């Protein structure tokens, strides 16, 4: 499974729904979104600051992550940004790869 962070900002309509249904109801709805494409949420937090909601979860592919993100954003209730998260092993694997690159002007 791949790991992702979804950052969401509610629209006015989305906030009205949150106030009406409660956060626990939204957590259940988000869990069902992840499960519908073969994934699961690990943690969900509501926050002050740059985003209203942070969702950490596992999904089988980038395509599944894109499907979740675009479906939620298309609803008009929230705007979602998706971040692909890497494990230490994945970073070390990348660190060990030889990459052919020439900087500009070199």
C-alpha positions as a Python dict, from the first residue, in 0.01 Angstrom:
ca = {
    (1, 'X'): (0, 0, 0),
    (2, 'X'): (107, 355, -68),
    (3, 'X'): (80, 623, 200),
    (4, 'X'): (-91, 958, 147),
    (5, 'X'): (-178, 1279, 324),
    (6, 'X'): (-495, 1452, 210),
    (7, 'X'): (-535, 1815, 312),
    (8, 'X'): (-885, 1955, 271),
    (9, 'X'): (-1041, 2296, 302),
    (10, 'X'): (-1417, 2310, 342),
    (11, 'X'): (-1629, 2538, 129),
    (12, 'X'): (-1918, 2723, 296),
    (13, 'X'): (-2150, 2438, 193),
    (14, 'X'): (-1909, 2181, 330),
    (15, 'X'): (-1893, 2360, 664),
    (16, 'X'): (-2272, 2368, 679),
    (17, 'X'): (-2273, 1991, 629),
    (18, 'X'): (-2009, 1942, 898),
    (19, 'X'): (-2210, 2151, 1144),
    (20, 'X'): (-2528, 1961, 1058),
    (21, 'X'): (-2384, 1606, 1062),
    (22, 'X'): (-2087, 1633, 1300),
    (23, 'X'): (-1723, 1535, 1260),
    (24, 'X'): (-1775, 1167, 1349),
    (25, 'X'): (-2019, 1134, 1060),
    (26, 'X'): (-1767, 1289, 820),
    (27, 'X'): (-1493, 1057, 947),
    (28, 'X'): (-1716, 760, 863),
    (29, 'X'): (-1790, 902, 518),
    (30, 'X'): (-1419, 956, 446),
    (31, 'X'): (-1338, 603, 565),
    (32, 'X'): (-1596, 468, 317),
    (33, 'X'): (-1434, 666, 34),
    (34, 'X'): (-1096, 505, 108),
    (35, 'X'): (-1251, 158, 149),
    (36, 'X'): (-1437, 191, -182),
    (37, 'X'): (-1103, 188, -367),
    (38, 'X'): (-931, -72, -149),
    (39, 'X'): (-769, 156, 109),
    (40, 'X'): (-806, 263, 471),
    (41, 'X'): (-761, 577, 676),
    (42, 'X'): (-502, 573, 953),
    (43, 'X'): (-579, 907, 1117),
    (44, 'X'): (-799, 1207, 1058),
    (45, 'X'): (-758, 1544, 1227),
    (46, 'X'): (-945, 1870, 1208),
    (47, 'X'): (-719, 2172, 1249),
    (48, 'X'): (-668, 2545, 1257),
    (49, 'X'): (-437, 2693, 995),
    (50, 'X'): (-366, 2614, 632),
    (51, 'X'): (-612, 2324, 608),
    (52, 'X'): (-936, 2233, 783),
    (53, 'X'): (-884, 1857, 773),
    (54, 'X'): (-579, 1628, 750),
    (55, 'X'): (-636, 1265, 652),
    (56, 'X'): (-353, 1011, 666),
    (57, 'X'): (-423, 685, 490),
    (58, 'X'): (-314, 397, 274),
    (59, 'X'): (-433, 340, -80),
    (60, 'X'): (-333, 81, -339),
    (61, 'X'): (-215, 329, -605),
    (62, 'X'): (-173, 688, -715),
    (63, 'X'): (-476, 636, -939),
    (64, 'X'): (-685, 542, -634),
    (65, 'X'): (-558, 852, -452),
    (66, 'X'): (-643, 1070, -752),
    (67, 'X'): (-990, 916, -772),
    (68, 'X'): (-1057, 996, -406),
    (69, 'X'): (-918, 1348, -428),
    (70, 'X'): (-1096, 1447, -747),
    (71, 'X'): (-1428, 1294, -642),
    (72, 'X'): (-1427, 1483, -312),
    (73, 'X'): (-1316, 1810, -474),
    (74, 'X'): (-1575, 1773, -751),
    (75, 'X'): (-1850, 1752, -489),
    (76, 'X'): (-1794, 2119, -413),
    (77, 'X'): (-1788, 2054, -37),
    (78, 'X'): (-1409, 2072, -3),
    (79, 'X'): (-1093, 2140, -200),
    (80, 'X'): (-842, 1858, -156),
    (81, 'X'): (-464, 1852, -196),
    (82, 'X'): (-293, 1513, -200),
    (83, 'X'): (63, 1448, -83),
    (84, 'X'): (240, 1118, -153),
    (85, 'X'): (425, 1007, 162),
    (86, 'X'): (744, 800, 154),
    (87, 'X'): (881, 559, 411),
    (88, 'X'): (1246, 567, 521),
    (89, 'X'): (1308, 256, 310),
    (90, 'X'): (1166, 427, 1),
    (91, 'X'): (1384, 734, 56),
    (92, 'X'): (1690, 512, 100),
    (93, 'X'): (1599, 324, -219),
    (94, 'X'): (1578, 655, -405),
    (95, 'X'): (1905, 771, -247),
    (96, 'X'): (2079, 465, -390),
    (97, 'X'): (1960, 521, -748),
    (98, 'X'): (2194, 667, -1009),
    (99, 'X'): (2027, 957, -1185),
    (100, 'X'): (2162, 1106, -1506),
    (101, 'X'): (2126, 1482, -1460),
    (102, 'X'): (2316, 1789, -1579),
    (103, 'X'): (2237, 2117, -1401),
    (104, 'X'): (2156, 2417, -1622),
    (105, 'X'): (2473, 2589, -1741),
    (106, 'X'): (2705, 2303, -1641),
}
